Amino acid sequence: MSCAAESLRFRRSLQRERDRMSDADNPALGQAWFPSRWGAEDEIGAGNLLGPHTVLEAARLIRSGETVSLGFPYRVGMPLSPGRTFGLKMPGGPTGGPEGAVSRTVWNDDFVCTEIGQIGTHMDALGHLGHQVTYPCGHCDTLVYNGNKLSEIWSPYGLKKLGIEKAPIFFTRGVLLDVQALFGEPLANGVEITPEHLLQCIDRQGLDHNDWLRPGDVVLIRTGHGSRFFSEAANWYDGEPGLGLAAAEFLSALQPVVVGADNFAIDVVPPVDPDMVLPCHQHLIMRHGIYLHEGMNLDALAETGRSEFVYAFAPLRIEGATGSPGMPFAIL
Amino acid sequence: MSCAAESLRFRRSLQRERDRMSDADNPALGQAWFPSRWGAEDEIGAGNLLGPHTVLEAARLIRSGETVSLGFPYRVGMPLSPGRTFGLKMPGGPTGGPEGAVSRTVWNDDFVCTEIGQIGTHMDALGHLGHQVTYPCGHCDTLVYNGNKLSEIWSPYGLKKLGIEKAPIFFTRGVLLDVQALFGEPLANGVEITPEHLLQCIDRQGLDHNDWLRPGDVVLIRTGHGSRFFSEAANWYDGEPGLGLAAAEFLSALQPVVVGADNFAIDVVPPVDPDMVLPCHQHLIMRHGIYLHEGMNLDALAETGRSEFVYAFAPLRIEGATGSPGMPFAIL
Amino acid sequence: MSCAAESLRFRRSLQRERDRMSDADNPALGQAWFPSRWGAEDEIGAGNLLGPHTVLEAARLIRSGETVSLGFPYRVGMPLSPGRTFGLKMPGGPTGGPEGAVSRTVWNDDFVCTEIGQIGTHMDALGHLGHQVTYPCGHCDTLVYNGNKLSEIWSPYGLKKLGIEKAPIFFTRGVLLDVQALFGEPLANGVEITPEHLLQCIDRQGLDHNDWLRPGDVVLIRTGHGSRFFSEAANWYDGEPGLGLAAAEFLSALQPVVVGADNFAIDVVPPVDPDMVLPCHQHLIMRHGIYLHEGMNLDALAETGRSEFVYAFAPLRIEGATGSPGMPFAIL
Amino acid sequence: MSCAAESLRFRRSLQRERDRMSDADNPALGQAWFPSRWGAEDEIGAGNLLGPHTVLEAARLIRSGETVSLGFPYRVGMPLSPGRTFGLKMPGGPTGGPEGAVSRTVWNDDFVCTEIGQIGTHMDALGHLGHQVTYPCGHCDTLVYNGNKLSEIWSPYGLKKLGIEKAPIFFTRGVLLDVQALFGEPLANGVEITPEHLLQCIDRQGLDHNDWLRPGDVVLIRTGHGSRFFSEAANWYDGEPGLGLAAAEFLSALQPVVVGADNFAIDVVPPVDPDMVLPCHQHLIMRHGIYLHEGMNLDALAETGRSEFVYAFAPLRIEGATGSPGMPFAIL
């Protein structure tokens, strides 16, 4: 696809998306994107694509038996989006004991206070993000995946629907598209990744154009923003290279279960169109029930040279949470 | 082994353990258990037994492709050890947005405050637990894995050594010993599981006496205490069936990387010998560098009838934390 | 006033209140209670009644020089309304040091996680509570003091208006009405305190019917519920004796700056009319800008036999908080 | 006192303090500073100097009836000592309700996680700070007020002795010494305030040299560091002007109940003698049981021109906490 063709395609896509978004203001028309293809009651989204067959296919990719962490550790000083908090305190030194005249057993706890589901390497729950609609009377509500109204599923102590505890266990085929390697360096903030870039990665990495991503697979995008995670922690949330809406559409058509990246929001920030903030978030999570894995550390994986691997991740099942931290890993 | 013989063996084991513990008071003699077999600087313990070969062996166990969660969800109202806290608060409804005139993007956070590494289903870090020694002058310190002094590795904001971020990724062969099924019902609090019980499970489940557990494997013990996790949450920490020291010695001789159970401390509580509190903890974590996975939910796994499976778990790498929550899972 | 007359008066008052509340559904008519008498921009409410003159008048009441705490301490195990949390953890033992080769200075911190403004003895901010209105289109918002819309003043990180940091310093005349002494025992849950009861207290305590409470004074009601604070902590929020709406109207007519009580909500719980939940809260805070001081400990004050005293309290000025803990005190 | 004489006096004082500190290593000699003058069991320290007589004397100072806050508000972005955390989250919008078909009552909570007793304007508990002693065997403990061993009074969930809940209600005579006005500008970091400076303030402010501070009074020192509290929040803990040990000795001889300042630690930072870190803290809290009020906002008080006033403060009685936030205030 030429650059001009791609650009045209993108402008059209953007217009279509703006049209659809406007439609969503009208609940009658908003049904373009809900109920979901898995029914009006579904809370799992693309997780429905998983099953024993995807596990078995993934297991066949295991060759060397090496495991590679795809996440960053969590510590005070890590990047935090404005308003969020991370604290770890050790209640005691030690916390408990000694117990038992002979064993004199002693133990320690740690205590955290943090937006646990939305810091560092984390996966968003399907209830994390939505689109605010304005009713004719001027009042507003927010629609999330499957047309759920946030006002109906939200509570002060957790989401009543679409919390991260509903997410499945992920053990499925993963594919890395190394855009950083394509560019030869980490992409700068604001650089939009297009379908063309992704196609070039597919070529460059020797993947099969017609079969590089299958339903239920995971696709991970290395932008290079992860290389600045600890070294530029204070500015890490100021902007990022990331997917434009066209790239998200390109990916969603292939039905992955997870789209992950080494940036904080998958999307490019600042956005291409200032009226469309985090459009890939809306497109992928809200419309297609695809899970986003953000803040990944893809450097070690990239160094292995492997484009295909098992992606394994089991979310921390805090009921009603909007996301999950944890250490996703690849098996090679 | 007859009951009488077993009992004799156990009494002797207990005496030996008491002797050793007393030795540990004398730092010169305490070297019976440190440095570790992996050297004085090791922070990984039995994690050293893992490698590509254990991953490849485990992968060969995948047959049906089914995945089974081995953990409980986390929520207000779950069992909590005295002194610990669990709170989940949603800052906002929604937290952020709307952003973008067309996309009107809206998102939500959740905020937790809790002893994250020591609640519900969790794995202990090697620095979690130790043995208090008293020096001739009357002063005390606590020794943890590899003879580290707690006074030297502890800080108010996390462990400086042996934190959970040092633990490996676990993808290895798991074996379930279903003591609940052996008894025909959940064991009562205070019931000690002995080597004899474990041998009977091995028989009953058709495992090979000489090859049922190999170095780097994970062994999971179903006591039945997990069946009371939510239904008797307020009393769940009052006591539990669990391993006695003889059973822990029986297991550690086979060099597993993880010992897990559906109770809160692997050990039987109250202890067999009131002077020896959590002796399996000390034996397994402190002396052998074996990871404990506590508060597991083994019911669904037991229902599958499978005794061998892949055990997969990647700890939440909070630096300096004393343990990790998360959802371990089996692949069948 | 006879009991029958009082009862009639109360029924009428309740009807009037219901009428007014229904009016509030209609924003045009809701202006019955806003803007406030101190103008549409006011955020202080009855705090406007305070000034140097009330301080000087209060100071004249100081006779013995005795100070009496009017609050409970805060600790794990104190009563907590469902959903709220209280944790105190000491990060370290010690937290910091030793610093300085000679001084070897060492220090300790404590760390809390809690709904700080809404636990135990606390004062509500004017933005704490409101009345939900439903617009003709069916959508809702909440109106708080001075007709502010909650949707406009709320943020995930604190109230943008009417937070507790706006409250004044209180050093003013206080009057105790000891209903527990009138009844001869702590009142039972659900017992409504009426204007007649308050008048009987005024008589019994020898206060001047025509001058017992002046604008800017504080009135404290001892119901006896405070005597159950620690001893019945688990059930303390199940119900309480407290003011009925008629009593709140009786008090608000005299323009106090604070109404306090030794129960959790000033109001009687369960309410007299199930359709009117916490009507005194709405009447006092929302309509009259009067501060509520809840969960007070009035026993020591009652034992002194003093009905008049200085009430001193300076709220903890956490910006945007919905209330303040602290230790109000009396000077005799 | 000439500068040379003062300097000599100071060097001698420092030597004496060093001698004493070394003595404290020897528990037998350490009794130079404990038991306290109020007995070995005392937990109140200089609070013993308070009583009805000091309240009555203070009340006589009330002339205009004006009240002045002496504290800063608390918010995200305020100065925080390294390692500490401040977060405020609103669980919900709203948190509760609507309740009642007619009243439709709605309410809000806020939730904080923070080192509540050691942030912003706060008073230290007597158990906050101590001196580490090394026993002949090489082991260490920390001695705090009245010779209490930290190892005996500390717990992971709060101090068992000397917590802030033991502190009295303060309503007593306060005196402001405005060193900032003496210098004509805010003092720079590291500038030591000497007895000579304090004497010059006493002169300049027209206070009586022989009767300016009486037992049970509060003395507040305006250094100018408070003027940088919000404007230089990120650097506020890097250093400060403050008292040297000679000034602390000068003050303690007059037996105040509280020494307060508009800096973070009363002491000058960096210290005069690098081997003596926070020596005024040790001298005042540990040896004399005098309460420190740190991070005060003394600008509004200074503007009134009043040197004498009522100082009023009632600590937040969180059991076992190492300090208390809150809003101390002056009455003029």
mmCIF file of N, CA and C in Angstrom, chain A residues 18 25 52 55-56 63-65 69 71 73-75 84 90 92 98 102-110 112-115 128-132 154-156 158 275 277 282 314-315 317 319 322 326-327, chain B residues 18 25 52 55-56 63-65 69 71 73-75 84 90 92 98 102-110 112-115 128-132 154-156 158 275 277 282 314-317 319 322 327:
data_model
loop_
_atom_site.group_PDB
_atom_site.id
_atom_site.type_symbol
_atom_site.label_atom_id
_atom_site.label_comp_id
_atom_site.label_asym_id
_atom_site.label_seq_id
_atom_site.Cartn_x
_atom_site.Cartn_y
_atom_site.Cartn_z
ATOM 1 N N ARG A 18 -15.684 8.931 13.260
ATOM 2 C CA ARG A 18 -16.375 10.112 13.791
ATOM 3 C C ARG A 18 -17.871 9.964 13.574
ATOM 4 N N ASP A 25 -24.275 8.745 20.084
ATOM 5 C CA ASP A 25 -25.029 9.676 20.934
ATOM 6 C C ASP A 25 -26.511 9.338 20.897
ATOM 7 N N PRO A 52 -9.502 -24.709 24.506
ATOM 8 C CA PRO A 52 -8.452 -25.725 24.465
ATOM 9 C C PRO A 52 -7.687 -25.748 23.142
ATOM 10 N N VAL A 55 -4.954 -23.188 23.190
ATOM 11 C CA VAL A 55 -3.886 -23.615 24.109
ATOM 12 C C VAL A 55 -2.997 -24.658 23.420
ATOM 13 N N LEU A 56 -3.639 -25.616 22.800
ATOM 14 C CA LEU A 56 -2.867 -26.687 22.167
ATOM 15 C C LEU A 56 -2.012 -26.149 21.019
ATOM 16 N N ARG A 63 9.691 -24.422 21.855
ATOM 17 C CA ARG A 63 10.826 -25.137 21.276
ATOM 18 C C ARG A 63 12.013 -25.191 22.231
ATOM 19 N N SER A 64 12.497 -24.016 22.644
ATOM 20 C CA SER A 64 13.706 -24.008 23.482
ATOM 21 C C SER A 64 13.379 -24.173 24.959
ATOM 22 N N GLY A 65 12.152 -23.864 25.345
ATOM 23 C CA GLY A 65 11.789 -23.942 26.763
ATOM 24 C C GLY A 65 12.202 -22.723 27.559
ATOM 25 N N SER A 69 10.263 -12.702 30.685
ATOM 26 C CA SER A 69 9.302 -11.778 31.269
ATOM 27 C C SER A 69 8.971 -10.672 30.290
ATOM 28 N N GLY A 71 7.206 -7.951 31.430
ATOM 29 C CA GLY A 71 6.723 -6.848 32.270
ATOM 30 C C GLY A 71 7.850 -6.145 33.002
ATOM 31 N N PRO A 73 9.167 -4.406 36.687
ATOM 32 C CA PRO A 73 8.853 -4.492 38.109
ATOM 33 C C PRO A 73 8.162 -3.199 38.574
ATOM 34 N N TYR A 74 7.603 -3.252 39.769
ATOM 35 C CA TYR A 74 6.849 -2.143 40.357
ATOM 36 C C TYR A 74 7.636 -1.601 41.543
ATOM 37 N N ARG A 75 7.826 -0.303 41.568
ATOM 38 C CA ARG A 75 8.587 0.297 42.664
ATOM 39 C C ARG A 75 8.244 1.783 42.764
ATOM 40 N N ARG A 84 -2.379 9.421 40.195
ATOM 41 C CA ARG A 84 -2.216 8.090 40.770
ATOM 42 C C ARG A 84 -1.098 8.051 41.801
ATOM 43 N N MET A 90 6.468 -1.404 54.832
ATOM 44 C CA MET A 90 6.628 -2.669 55.541
ATOM 45 C C MET A 90 6.156 -2.463 56.977
ATOM 46 N N GLY A 92 6.513 -3.129 60.058
ATOM 47 C CA GLY A 92 7.321 -3.837 61.037
ATOM 48 C C GLY A 92 8.626 -4.338 60.511
ATOM 49 N N PRO A 98 8.465 -13.239 67.607
ATOM 50 C CA PRO A 98 8.702 -14.673 67.459
ATOM 51 C C PRO A 98 7.596 -15.502 68.120
ATOM 52 N N VAL A 102 10.908 -22.787 70.697
ATOM 53 C CA VAL A 102 12.064 -23.335 69.999
ATOM 54 C C VAL A 102 12.192 -22.763 68.590
ATOM 55 N N SER A 103 11.068 -22.735 67.863
ATOM 56 C CA SER A 103 11.151 -22.290 66.463
ATOM 57 C C SER A 103 11.367 -20.781 66.381
ATOM 58 N N ARG A 104 10.866 -20.068 67.364
ATOM 59 C CA ARG A 104 10.961 -18.604 67.348
ATOM 60 C C ARG A 104 10.768 -18.058 65.928
ATOM 61 N N THR A 105 9.595 -18.384 65.406
ATOM 62 C CA THR A 105 9.276 -18.043 64.024
ATOM 63 C C THR A 105 8.884 -16.575 63.912
ATOM 64 N N VAL A 106 9.395 -15.946 62.897
ATOM 65 C CA VAL A 106 9.236 -14.516 62.665
ATOM 66 C C VAL A 106 8.841 -14.315 61.213
ATOM 67 N N TRP A 107 7.946 -13.357 60.929
ATOM 68 C CA TRP A 107 7.572 -13.121 59.532
ATOM 69 C C TRP A 107 7.316 -11.653 59.261
ATOM 70 N N ASN A 108 7.246 -11.350 57.975
ATOM 71 C CA ASN A 108 7.095 -9.976 57.499
ATOM 72 C C ASN A 108 5.982 -9.845 56.487
ATOM 73 N N ASP A 109 5.288 -8.717 56.572
ATOM 74 C CA ASP A 109 4.301 -8.353 55.562
ATOM 75 C C ASP A 109 4.811 -7.138 54.798
ATOM 76 N N ASP A 110 4.180 -6.860 53.688
ATOM 77 C CA ASP A 110 4.328 -5.561 53.053
ATOM 78 C C ASP A 110 2.926 -5.051 52.794
ATOM 79 N N VAL A 112 0.675 -2.236 50.428
ATOM 80 C CA VAL A 112 0.702 -1.308 49.306
ATOM 81 C C VAL A 112 -0.568 -0.470 49.263
ATOM 82 N N CYS A 113 -0.447 0.707 48.734
ATOM 83 C CA CYS A 113 -1.606 1.550 48.422
ATOM 84 C C CYS A 113 -1.347 2.102 47.041
ATOM 85 N N THR A 114 -2.213 1.767 46.129
ATOM 86 C CA THR A 114 -1.953 2.133 44.739
ATOM 87 C C THR A 114 -3.169 1.847 43.863
ATOM 88 N N GLU A 115 -3.209 2.497 42.726
ATOM 89 C CA GLU A 115 -4.185 2.175 41.678
ATOM 90 C C GLU A 115 -3.698 0.883 41.029
ATOM 91 N N HIS A 128 -12.987 -0.811 31.879
ATOM 92 C CA HIS A 128 -12.105 0.322 32.212
ATOM 93 C C HIS A 128 -12.459 1.600 31.478
ATOM 94 N N LEU A 129 -12.910 1.473 30.259
ATOM 95 C CA LEU A 129 -12.967 2.657 29.397
ATOM 96 C C LEU A 129 -14.236 2.689 28.576
ATOM 97 N N GLY A 130 -14.735 3.903 28.318
ATOM 98 C CA GLY A 130 -15.947 4.012 27.524
ATOM 99 C C GLY A 130 -16.079 5.334 26.803
ATOM 100 N N HIS A 131 -17.278 5.555 26.329
ATOM 101 C CA HIS A 131 -17.597 6.721 25.506
ATOM 102 C C HIS A 131 -18.773 7.430 26.153
ATOM 103 N N GLN A 132 -18.597 8.722 26.393
ATOM 104 C CA GLN A 132 -19.684 9.462 27.023
ATOM 105 C C GLN A 132 -20.716 9.873 25.976
ATOM 106 N N TRP A 154 -21.239 0.721 37.868
ATOM 107 C CA TRP A 154 -20.216 1.300 38.711
ATOM 108 C C TRP A 154 -20.661 1.282 40.181
ATOM 109 N N SER A 155 -19.741 1.105 41.078
ATOM 110 C CA SER A 155 -20.003 1.307 42.505
ATOM 111 C C SER A 155 -18.738 1.881 43.131
ATOM 112 N N PRO A 156 -18.851 2.491 44.308
ATOM 113 C CA PRO A 156 -17.638 3.080 44.911
ATOM 114 C C PRO A 156 -16.613 2.039 45.316
ATOM 115 N N GLY A 158 -15.967 -0.898 43.488
ATOM 116 C CA GLY A 158 -15.615 -1.783 42.384
ATOM 117 C C GLY A 158 -16.722 -1.859 41.339
ATOM 118 N N ASP A 275 -9.803 15.744 18.559
ATOM 119 C CA ASP A 275 -11.177 15.459 18.983
ATOM 120 C C ASP A 275 -11.379 13.975 19.282
ATOM 121 N N VAL A 277 -9.640 11.212 21.358
ATOM 122 C CA VAL A 277 -8.629 10.869 22.353
ATOM 123 C C VAL A 277 -8.702 9.376 22.665
ATOM 124 N N GLN A 282 -10.973 2.911 22.512
ATOM 125 C CA GLN A 282 -12.418 2.749 22.300
ATOM 126 C C GLN A 282 -12.694 1.677 21.255
ATOM 127 N N ALA A 314 -2.189 -14.568 33.549
ATOM 128 C CA ALA A 314 -3.423 -14.798 34.309
ATOM 129 C C ALA A 314 -3.651 -13.546 35.155
ATOM 130 N N PRO A 315 -4.689 -12.789 34.858
ATOM 131 C CA PRO A 315 -4.898 -11.536 35.591
ATOM 132 C C PRO A 315 -5.093 -11.778 37.096
ATOM 133 N N ARG A 317 -7.134 -11.514 40.053
ATOM 134 C CA ARG A 317 -8.603 -11.418 40.057
ATOM 135 C C ARG A 317 -9.146 -10.625 41.250
ATOM 136 N N GLU A 319 -11.897 -8.512 42.516
ATOM 137 C CA GLU A 319 -13.254 -8.342 42.004
ATOM 138 C C GLU A 319 -13.618 -6.866 41.841
ATOM 139 N N THR A 322 -10.466 -2.438 37.706
ATOM 140 C CA THR A 322 -10.509 -1.969 36.326
ATOM 141 C C THR A 322 -9.352 -2.480 35.495
ATOM 142 N N GLY A 326 0.828 -7.433 36.952
ATOM 143 C CA GLY A 326 1.310 -8.812 36.872
ATOM 144 C C GLY A 326 2.453 -8.910 35.886
ATOM 145 N N MET A 327 2.966 -10.107 35.773
ATOM 146 C CA MET A 327 4.105 -10.334 34.886
ATOM 147 C C MET A 327 3.704 -11.296 33.786
ATOM 148 N N ARG B 18 14.376 -29.893 66.674
ATOM 149 C CA ARG B 18 14.597 -29.075 67.866
ATOM 150 C C ARG B 18 16.088 -28.905 68.115
ATOM 151 N N ASP B 25 20.962 -21.155 67.261
ATOM 152 C CA ASP B 25 21.220 -20.059 68.191
ATOM 153 C C ASP B 25 22.709 -19.731 68.212
ATOM 154 N N PRO B 52 15.099 -24.411 31.012
ATOM 155 C CA PRO B 52 14.399 -24.845 29.793
ATOM 156 C C PRO B 52 13.992 -26.313 29.836
ATOM 157 N N VAL B 55 10.751 -26.723 31.644
ATOM 158 C CA VAL B 55 9.654 -26.167 30.838
ATOM 159 C C VAL B 55 9.262 -27.169 29.756
ATOM 160 N N LEU B 56 10.248 -27.710 29.085
ATOM 161 C CA LEU B 56 9.958 -28.644 27.986
ATOM 162 C C LEU B 56 9.285 -29.910 28.501
ATOM 163 N N ARG B 63 -2.317 -32.025 27.326
ATOM 164 C CA ARG B 63 -3.078 -32.966 26.491
ATOM 165 C C ARG B 63 -4.391 -32.370 26.006
ATOM 166 N N SER B 64 -5.254 -31.973 26.943
ATOM 167 C CA SER B 64 -6.578 -31.497 26.530
ATOM 168 C C SER B 64 -6.570 -30.008 26.188
ATOM 169 N N GLY B 65 -5.578 -29.292 26.688
ATOM 170 C CA GLY B 65 -5.553 -27.844 26.445
ATOM 171 C C GLY B 65 -6.431 -27.050 27.384
ATOM 172 N N SER B 69 -8.004 -22.436 36.874
ATOM 173 C CA SER B 69 -7.493 -21.496 37.878
ATOM 174 C C SER B 69 -7.257 -22.229 39.195
ATOM 175 N N GLY B 71 -6.592 -20.356 42.001
ATOM 176 C CA GLY B 71 -6.624 -19.312 43.018
ATOM 177 C C GLY B 71 -8.034 -18.830 43.311
ATOM 178 N N PRO B 73 -10.569 -15.467 44.031
ATOM 179 C CA PRO B 73 -10.585 -14.027 43.765
ATOM 180 C C PRO B 73 -10.372 -13.256 45.080
ATOM 181 N N TYR B 74 -10.097 -11.970 44.950
ATOM 182 C CA TYR B 74 -9.825 -11.079 46.085
ATOM 183 C C TYR B 74 -10.987 -10.099 46.222
ATOM 184 N N ARG B 75 -11.500 -9.962 47.429
ATOM 185 C CA ARG B 75 -12.630 -9.050 47.633
ATOM 186 C C ARG B 75 -12.752 -8.690 49.106
ATOM 187 N N ARG B 84 -4.234 -7.515 59.277
ATOM 188 C CA ARG B 84 -4.157 -7.154 57.871
ATOM 189 C C ARG B 84 -5.438 -6.462 57.410
ATOM 190 N N MET B 90 -13.019 2.996 44.373
ATOM 191 C CA MET B 90 -12.979 3.494 43.004
ATOM 192 C C MET B 90 -12.924 5.014 43.065
ATOM 193 N N GLY B 92 -13.778 7.830 41.811
ATOM 194 C CA GLY B 92 -14.571 8.473 40.781
ATOM 195 C C GLY B 92 -15.538 7.580 40.093
ATOM 196 N N PRO B 98 -14.691 13.368 30.384
ATOM 197 C CA PRO B 98 -14.487 13.001 28.976
ATOM 198 C C PRO B 98 -13.393 13.843 28.326
ATOM 199 N N VAL B 102 -15.170 14.584 20.119
ATOM 200 C CA VAL B 102 -15.954 13.541 19.442
ATOM 201 C C VAL B 102 -15.888 12.222 20.214
ATOM 202 N N SER B 103 -14.688 11.848 20.630
ATOM 203 C CA SER B 103 -14.554 10.532 21.280
ATOM 204 C C SER B 103 -15.134 10.557 22.694
ATOM 205 N N ARG B 104 -15.078 11.719 23.336
ATOM 206 C CA ARG B 104 -15.562 11.857 24.714
ATOM 207 C C ARG B 104 -15.186 10.618 25.534
ATOM 208 N N THR B 105 -13.904 10.363 25.575
ATOM 209 C CA THR B 105 -13.361 9.169 26.205
ATOM 210 C C THR B 105 -13.352 9.316 27.728
ATOM 211 N N VAL B 106 -13.759 8.279 28.385
ATOM 212 C CA VAL B 106 -13.945 8.268 29.822
ATOM 213 C C VAL B 106 -13.293 7.002 30.363
ATOM 214 N N TRP B 107 -12.624 7.087 31.540
ATOM 215 C CA TRP B 107 -12.012 5.884 32.079
ATOM 216 C C TRP B 107 -12.100 5.842 33.605
ATOM 217 N N ASN B 108 -11.820 4.675 34.140
ATOM 218 C CA ASN B 108 -11.946 4.421 35.567
ATOM 219 C C ASN B 108 -10.700 3.756 36.130
ATOM 220 N N ASP B 109 -10.357 4.144 37.339
ATOM 221 C CA ASP B 109 -9.300 3.479 38.100
ATOM 222 C C ASP B 109 -9.929 2.748 39.281
ATOM 223 N N ASP B 110 -9.159 1.902 39.879
ATOM 224 C CA ASP B 110 -9.493 1.383 41.201
ATOM 225 C C ASP B 110 -8.254 1.568 42.049
ATOM 226 N N VAL B 112 -6.340 0.205 45.677
ATOM 227 C CA VAL B 112 -6.356 -0.776 46.759
ATOM 228 C C VAL B 112 -5.374 -0.393 47.848
ATOM 229 N N CYS B 113 -5.696 -0.797 49.045
ATOM 230 C CA CYS B 113 -4.755 -0.692 50.162
ATOM 231 C C CYS B 113 -4.826 -2.033 50.873
ATOM 232 N N THR B 114 -3.707 -2.717 50.894
ATOM 233 C CA THR B 114 -3.734 -4.067 51.434
ATOM 234 C C THR B 114 -2.319 -4.624 51.578
ATOM 235 N N GLU B 115 -2.170 -5.625 52.401
ATOM 236 C CA GLU B 115 -0.939 -6.405 52.482
ATOM 237 C C GLU B 115 -0.915 -7.316 51.258
ATOM 238 N N HIS B 128 10.324 -13.795 53.394
ATOM 239 C CA HIS B 128 9.119 -13.584 54.206
ATOM 240 C C HIS B 128 9.278 -14.050 55.638
ATOM 241 N N LEU B 129 10.002 -15.118 55.851
ATOM 242 C CA LEU B 129 9.936 -15.798 57.138
ATOM 243 C C LEU B 129 11.305 -16.252 57.604
ATOM 244 N N GLY B 130 11.492 -16.232 58.917
ATOM 245 C CA GLY B 130 12.776 -16.657 59.439
ATOM 246 C C GLY B 130 12.705 -17.172 60.867
ATOM 247 N N HIS B 131 13.865 -17.277 61.422
ATOM 248 C CA HIS B 131 14.048 -17.866 62.750
ATOM 249 C C HIS B 131 14.820 -16.850 63.591
ATOM 250 N N GLN B 132 14.254 -16.514 64.743
ATOM 251 C CA GLN B 132 14.928 -15.548 65.597
ATOM 252 C C GLN B 132 16.020 -16.236 66.400
ATOM 253 N N TRP B 154 16.301 -5.719 55.692
ATOM 254 C CA TRP B 154 14.997 -5.113 55.834
ATOM 255 C C TRP B 154 15.078 -3.598 55.677
ATOM 256 N N SER B 155 14.049 -2.988 55.116
ATOM 257 C CA SER B 155 13.915 -1.524 55.134
ATOM 258 C C SER B 155 12.437 -1.212 55.283
ATOM 259 N N PRO B 156 12.115 0.013 55.691
ATOM 260 C CA PRO B 156 10.683 0.330 55.867
ATOM 261 C C PRO B 156 9.905 0.329 54.564
ATOM 262 N N GLY B 158 10.493 -1.914 51.944
ATOM 263 C CA GLY B 158 10.665 -3.145 51.194
ATOM 264 C C GLY B 158 11.943 -3.872 51.568
ATOM 265 N N ASP B 275 5.915 -25.559 70.843
ATOM 266 C CA ASP B 275 7.188 -24.830 70.800
ATOM 267 C C ASP B 275 7.711 -24.658 69.379
ATOM 268 N N VAL B 277 6.343 -23.448 65.980
ATOM 269 C CA VAL B 277 5.273 -22.796 65.239
ATOM 270 C C VAL B 277 5.678 -22.654 63.778
ATOM 271 N N GLN B 282 9.566 -22.915 58.136
ATOM 272 C CA GLN B 282 11.009 -22.752 58.342
ATOM 273 C C GLN B 282 11.791 -23.807 57.568
ATOM 274 N N ALA B 314 3.478 -16.584 37.446
ATOM 275 C CA ALA B 314 4.521 -15.554 37.374
ATOM 276 C C ALA B 314 4.204 -14.545 38.473
ATOM 277 N N PRO B 315 5.048 -14.463 39.494
ATOM 278 C CA PRO B 315 4.741 -13.565 40.609
ATOM 279 C C PRO B 315 4.659 -12.105 40.165
ATOM 280 N N LEU B 316 3.847 -11.353 40.877
ATOM 281 C CA LEU B 316 3.749 -9.908 40.700
ATOM 282 C C LEU B 316 5.039 -9.313 41.252
ATOM 283 N N ARG B 317 5.836 -8.718 40.375
ATOM 284 C CA ARG B 317 7.180 -8.300 40.793
ATOM 285 C C ARG B 317 7.208 -6.922 41.466
ATOM 286 N N GLU B 319 8.943 -4.739 43.903
ATOM 287 C CA GLU B 319 10.284 -4.856 44.466
ATOM 288 C C GLU B 319 10.262 -4.768 45.991
ATOM 289 N N THR B 322 7.076 -9.076 50.223
ATOM 290 C CA THR B 322 7.291 -10.327 50.935
ATOM 291 C C THR B 322 6.531 -11.494 50.318
ATOM 292 N N MET B 327 -3.033 -15.338 40.144
ATOM 293 C CA MET B 327 -3.836 -16.513 39.820
ATOM 294 C C MET B 327 -2.954 -17.577 39.189
#
